[in-house]
Coordinates of C-alpha atoms and ligand atoms in Angstrom, one line a residue:
X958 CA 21.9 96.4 100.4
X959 CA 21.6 96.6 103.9
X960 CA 24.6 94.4 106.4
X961 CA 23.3 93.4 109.8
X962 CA 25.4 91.6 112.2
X963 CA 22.7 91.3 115.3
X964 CA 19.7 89.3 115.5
X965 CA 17.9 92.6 117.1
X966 CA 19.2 94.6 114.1
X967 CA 17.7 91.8 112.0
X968 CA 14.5 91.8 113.6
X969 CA 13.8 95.3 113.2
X970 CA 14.7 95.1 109.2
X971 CA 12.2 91.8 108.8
X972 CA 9.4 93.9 110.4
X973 CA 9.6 96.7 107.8
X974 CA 9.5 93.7 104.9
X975 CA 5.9 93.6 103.3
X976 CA 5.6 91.0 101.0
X977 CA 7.6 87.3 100.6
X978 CA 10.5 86.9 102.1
X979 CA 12.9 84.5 100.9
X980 CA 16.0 83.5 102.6
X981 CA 19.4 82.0 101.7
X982 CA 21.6 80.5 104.2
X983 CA 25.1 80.0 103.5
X984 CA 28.8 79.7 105.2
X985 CA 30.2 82.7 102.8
X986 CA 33.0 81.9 100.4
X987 CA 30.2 81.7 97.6
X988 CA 30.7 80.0 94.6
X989 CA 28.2 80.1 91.5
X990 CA 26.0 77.1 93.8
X991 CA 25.1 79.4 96.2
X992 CA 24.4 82.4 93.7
X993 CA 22.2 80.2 91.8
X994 CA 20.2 80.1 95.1
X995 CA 20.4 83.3 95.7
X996 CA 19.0 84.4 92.0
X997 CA 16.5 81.6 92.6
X998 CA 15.3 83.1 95.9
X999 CA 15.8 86.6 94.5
X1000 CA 13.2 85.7 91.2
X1001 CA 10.6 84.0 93.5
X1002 CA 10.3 86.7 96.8
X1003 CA 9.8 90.5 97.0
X1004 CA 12.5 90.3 99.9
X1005 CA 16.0 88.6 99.8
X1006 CA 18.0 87.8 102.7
X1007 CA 21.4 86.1 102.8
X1008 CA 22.8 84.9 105.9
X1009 CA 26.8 84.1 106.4
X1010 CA 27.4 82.3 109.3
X1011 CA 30.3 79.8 109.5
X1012 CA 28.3 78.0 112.2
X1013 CA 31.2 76.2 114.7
X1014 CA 28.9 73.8 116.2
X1015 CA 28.0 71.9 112.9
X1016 CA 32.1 71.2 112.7
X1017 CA 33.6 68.1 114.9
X1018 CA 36.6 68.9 117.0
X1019 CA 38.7 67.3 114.4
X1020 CA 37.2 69.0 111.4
X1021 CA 38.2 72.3 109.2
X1022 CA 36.2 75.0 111.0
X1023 CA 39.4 77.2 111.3
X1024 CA 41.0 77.3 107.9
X1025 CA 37.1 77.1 106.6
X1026 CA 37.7 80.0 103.5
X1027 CA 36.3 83.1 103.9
X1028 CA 36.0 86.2 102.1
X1029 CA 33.2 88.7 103.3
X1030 CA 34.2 91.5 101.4
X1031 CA 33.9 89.6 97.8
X1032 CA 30.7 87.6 99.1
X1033 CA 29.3 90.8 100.0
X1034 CA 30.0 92.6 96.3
X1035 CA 28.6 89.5 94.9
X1036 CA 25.6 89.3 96.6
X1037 CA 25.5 93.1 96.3
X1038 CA 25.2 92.9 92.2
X1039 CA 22.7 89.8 92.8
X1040 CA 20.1 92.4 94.3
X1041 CA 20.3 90.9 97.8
X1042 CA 18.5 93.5 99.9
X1043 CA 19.5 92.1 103.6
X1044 CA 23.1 90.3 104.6
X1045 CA 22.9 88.8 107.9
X1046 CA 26.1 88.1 108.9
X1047 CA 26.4 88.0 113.2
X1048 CA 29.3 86.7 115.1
X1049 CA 29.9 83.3 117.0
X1050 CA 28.6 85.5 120.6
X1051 CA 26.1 86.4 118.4
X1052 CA 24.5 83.2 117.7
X1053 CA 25.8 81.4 120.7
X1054 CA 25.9 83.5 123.6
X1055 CA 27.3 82.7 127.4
X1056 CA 25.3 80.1 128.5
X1057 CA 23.7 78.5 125.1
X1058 CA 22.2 75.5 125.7
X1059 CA 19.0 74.3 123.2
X1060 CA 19.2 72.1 120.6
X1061 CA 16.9 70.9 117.6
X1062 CA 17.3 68.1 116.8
X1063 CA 16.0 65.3 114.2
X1064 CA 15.8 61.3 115.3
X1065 CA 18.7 58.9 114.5
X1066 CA 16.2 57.2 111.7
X1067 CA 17.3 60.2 109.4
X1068 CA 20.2 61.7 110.6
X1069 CA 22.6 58.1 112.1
X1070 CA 23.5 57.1 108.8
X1071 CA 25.5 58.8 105.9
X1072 CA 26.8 62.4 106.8
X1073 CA 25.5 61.7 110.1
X1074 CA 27.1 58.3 110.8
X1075 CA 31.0 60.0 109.6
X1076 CA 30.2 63.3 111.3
X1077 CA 28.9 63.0 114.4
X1078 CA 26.8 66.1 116.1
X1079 CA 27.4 67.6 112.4
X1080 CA 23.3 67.4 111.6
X1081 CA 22.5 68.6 115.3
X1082 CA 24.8 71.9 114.4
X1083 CA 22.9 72.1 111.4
X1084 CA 19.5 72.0 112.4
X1085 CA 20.2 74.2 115.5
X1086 CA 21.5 76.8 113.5
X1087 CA 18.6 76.7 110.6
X1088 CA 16.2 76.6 113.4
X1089 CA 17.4 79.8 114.9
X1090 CA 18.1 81.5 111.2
X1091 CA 13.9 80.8 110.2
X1092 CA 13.0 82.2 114.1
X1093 CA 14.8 85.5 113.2
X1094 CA 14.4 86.2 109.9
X1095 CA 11.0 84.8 109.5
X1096 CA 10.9 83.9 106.2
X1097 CA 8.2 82.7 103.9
X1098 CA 10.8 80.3 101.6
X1099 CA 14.1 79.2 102.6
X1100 CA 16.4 77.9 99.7
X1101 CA 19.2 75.1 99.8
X1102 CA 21.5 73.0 97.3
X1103 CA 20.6 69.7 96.6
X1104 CA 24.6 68.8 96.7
X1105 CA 23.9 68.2 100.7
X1106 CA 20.9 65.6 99.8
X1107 CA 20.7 64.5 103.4
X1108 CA 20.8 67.8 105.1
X1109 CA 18.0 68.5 102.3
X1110 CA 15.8 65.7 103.9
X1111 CA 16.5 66.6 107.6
X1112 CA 15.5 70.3 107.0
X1113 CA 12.3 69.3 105.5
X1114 CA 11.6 67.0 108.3
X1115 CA 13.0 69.5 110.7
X1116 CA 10.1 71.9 109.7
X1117 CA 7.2 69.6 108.8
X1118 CA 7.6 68.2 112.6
X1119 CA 7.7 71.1 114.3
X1120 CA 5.5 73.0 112.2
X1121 CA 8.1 75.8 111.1
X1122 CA 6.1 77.7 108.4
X1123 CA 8.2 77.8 105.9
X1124 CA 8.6 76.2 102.7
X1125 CA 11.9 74.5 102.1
X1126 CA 12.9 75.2 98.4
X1127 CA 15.6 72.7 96.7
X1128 CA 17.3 74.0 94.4
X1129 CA 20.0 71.5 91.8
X1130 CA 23.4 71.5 91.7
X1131 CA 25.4 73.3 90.0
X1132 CA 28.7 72.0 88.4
X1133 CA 32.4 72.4 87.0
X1134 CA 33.0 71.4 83.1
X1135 CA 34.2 68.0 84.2
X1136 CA 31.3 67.2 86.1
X1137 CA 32.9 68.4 90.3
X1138 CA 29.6 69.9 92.6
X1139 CA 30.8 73.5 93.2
X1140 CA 31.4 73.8 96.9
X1141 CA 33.2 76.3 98.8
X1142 CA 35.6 73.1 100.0
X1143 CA 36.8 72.6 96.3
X1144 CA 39.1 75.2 97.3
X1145 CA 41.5 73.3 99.5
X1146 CA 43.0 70.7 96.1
X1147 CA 46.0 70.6 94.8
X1148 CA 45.8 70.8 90.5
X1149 CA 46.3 66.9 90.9
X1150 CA 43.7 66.4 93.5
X1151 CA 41.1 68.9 91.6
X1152 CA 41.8 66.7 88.7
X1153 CA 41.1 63.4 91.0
X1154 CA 38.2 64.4 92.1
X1155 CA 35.9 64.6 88.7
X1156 CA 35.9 60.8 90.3
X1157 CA 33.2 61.4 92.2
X1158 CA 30.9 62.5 89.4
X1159 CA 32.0 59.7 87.1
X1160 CA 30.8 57.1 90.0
X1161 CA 27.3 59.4 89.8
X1162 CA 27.1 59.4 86.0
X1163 CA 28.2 55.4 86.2
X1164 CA 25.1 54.6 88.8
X1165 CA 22.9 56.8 86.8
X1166 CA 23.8 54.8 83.1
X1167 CA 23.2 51.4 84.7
X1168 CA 20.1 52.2 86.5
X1169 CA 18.8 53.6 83.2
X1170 CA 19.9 50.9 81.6
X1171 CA 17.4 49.0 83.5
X1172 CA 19.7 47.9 86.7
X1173 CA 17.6 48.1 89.8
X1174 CA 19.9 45.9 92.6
X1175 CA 21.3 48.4 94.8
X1176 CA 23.9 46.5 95.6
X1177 CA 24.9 45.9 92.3
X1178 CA 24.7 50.0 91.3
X1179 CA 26.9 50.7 95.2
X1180 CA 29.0 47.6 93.1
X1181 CA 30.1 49.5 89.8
X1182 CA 30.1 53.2 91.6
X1183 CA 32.8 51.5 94.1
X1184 CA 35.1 50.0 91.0
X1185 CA 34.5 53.8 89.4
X1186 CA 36.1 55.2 92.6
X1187 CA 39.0 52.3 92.8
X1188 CA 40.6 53.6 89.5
X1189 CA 41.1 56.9 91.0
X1190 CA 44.4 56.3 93.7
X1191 CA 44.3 59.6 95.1
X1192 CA 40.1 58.8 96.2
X1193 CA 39.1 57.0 99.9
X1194 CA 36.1 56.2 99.7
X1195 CA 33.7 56.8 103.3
X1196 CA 30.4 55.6 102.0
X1197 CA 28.8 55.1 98.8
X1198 CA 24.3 54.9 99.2
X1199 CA 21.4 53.8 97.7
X1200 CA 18.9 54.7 99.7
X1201 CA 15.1 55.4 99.7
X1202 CA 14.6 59.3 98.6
X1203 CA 12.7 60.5 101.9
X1204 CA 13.7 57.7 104.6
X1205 CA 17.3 57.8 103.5
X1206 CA 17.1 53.6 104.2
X1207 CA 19.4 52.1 102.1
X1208 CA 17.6 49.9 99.6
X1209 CA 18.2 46.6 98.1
X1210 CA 15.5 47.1 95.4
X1211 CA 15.4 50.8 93.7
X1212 CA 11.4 50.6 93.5
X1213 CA 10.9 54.3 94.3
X1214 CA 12.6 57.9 94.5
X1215 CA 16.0 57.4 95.2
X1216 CA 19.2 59.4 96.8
X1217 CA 22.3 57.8 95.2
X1218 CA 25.1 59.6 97.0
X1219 CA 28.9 59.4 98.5
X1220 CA 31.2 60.9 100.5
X1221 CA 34.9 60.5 99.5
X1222 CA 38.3 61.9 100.5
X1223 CA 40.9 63.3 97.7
X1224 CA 43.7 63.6 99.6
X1225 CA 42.8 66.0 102.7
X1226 CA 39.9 67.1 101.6
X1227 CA 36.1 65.4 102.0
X1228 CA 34.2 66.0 99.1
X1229 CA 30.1 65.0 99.2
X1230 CA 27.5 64.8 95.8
X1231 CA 24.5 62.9 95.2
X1232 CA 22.3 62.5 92.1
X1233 CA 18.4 61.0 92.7
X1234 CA 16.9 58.9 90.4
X1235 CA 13.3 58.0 90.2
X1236 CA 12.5 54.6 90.7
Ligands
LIG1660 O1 24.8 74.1 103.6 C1 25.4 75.0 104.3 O2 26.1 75.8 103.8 C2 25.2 75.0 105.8 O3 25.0 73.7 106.3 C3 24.0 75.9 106.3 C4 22.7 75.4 105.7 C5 24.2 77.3 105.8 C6 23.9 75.9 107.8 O4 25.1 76.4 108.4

């Protein structure tokens, strides 16, 4: 396994690849999410490239960039004894030298509402970043979790707009015994927090029983996920969705593909999850 931390150093790697390339972005502090991406990637490419990058402009001013966890040397044995063949892992000058000043960007349609209505300039980061990871390492597939459903959508629209030729590979979430999305955030709870916040799933698993049980008023599903969420005290909710799959619009009528998600706050910490259900 090969560590890079410049883009040049990266460049000259990609050229030696023959064959697919298939790339996993990440933050670092993996959990079992991100190595099921990475085995994905790994199964479906001849070459696999992990990036960790806490990228600093996809945090607000207010937010946890800082005390974000990290732990290079274990991500690195991890990925290591997943068969990773190339860690890119630059610097903040790196990525953002003197003088950075381009954006990508995707329109307010997709990325005002949810994550991008409580986290302002939080998608812009995002895209920025991903924009500048495809451009260096060139890669044929790029995989993400579906835990960030929106981010999922704005990547996808990201590239088909501008014509980014890759292709944009979700891949499910994976999750704790009680039902918590594995993210590397999980690790800021306290034991009575952790405990709290299986709340978020049993909202999920609440929407997803009523809407198979033939419930298709939106407002009615965002209804029962809410009174899930008020028996937890520790849980503020920020938003709870039903919105059109691709468009993100929230819907009054589940007549199609849809992203049921929620954002909600256990204590400190801001935990995210979604589940879609098919309309
Ligand atoms: O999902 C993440 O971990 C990040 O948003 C990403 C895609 C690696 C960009 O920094």
């Amino acid at each position: 396994m090969q560590v890079v931390t410049t883009v040049a150093e990266m460049r000259r790697l990609r050229a030696q690849m023959t064959g697919s390339v298939g790339l996993v972005p990440t933050m670092g502090y993996l959990h079992e999410g991100h190595l099921s991406l990475v085995r994905r990637a790994r199964a479906d490419n001849q070459h696999l490239v992990v990036t960790i990058f806490v990228n600093p402009t996809q945090f607000g001013p207010q937010e946890d960039y800082q005390r974000y966890p990290r732990d290079p040397e274990r991500d690195l044995r991890l990925l290591e004894q997943e068969g990773t063949d190339t860690v890119f892992m630059p610097g903040v000058e790196e990525m953002y030298p003197q003088g950075f000043d381009a954006w990508v960007e995707v329109g307010e349609s997709l990325t005002g509402r949810l994550e991008g209505a409580s986290r302002p300039g939080h998608l812009r980061g995002v895209t920025t970043v991903v924009a500048k990871l495809f451009n260096v390492v060139q890669a044929q597939r790029a995989y993400f979790g579906q835990k960030d459903g929106q981010q999922l959508a704005v990547l996808r629209r990201m590239v088909a707009d501008l014509n980014m030729g890759v292709e944009v590979v979700a891949v499910p979430t994976v999750r704790e015994p009680d039902g918590l999305a594995m993210s590397s955030r999980n690790a800021y709870l306290s034991p009575e927090e952790r405990r709290a916040a299986s709340v978020l799933w049993r909202s999920l698993c609440r929407a997803r029983e009523i809407f198979d049980g033939g419930e298709r008023r939106a407002e009615v599903i965002r209804g029962e996920m809410r009174d899930v969420l008020a028996s937890e005290p520790l849980a503020r909710v920020e938003y709870v969705s039903v919105a059109d799959g691709e468009t993100l619009a929230e819907l009054e009528t589940v007549d199609r593909a849809a992203l049921v998600s929620l954002a909600v706050r256990i204590g400190g910490t801001r935990l995210i999850d979604n589940v879609t259900v098919a309309g």
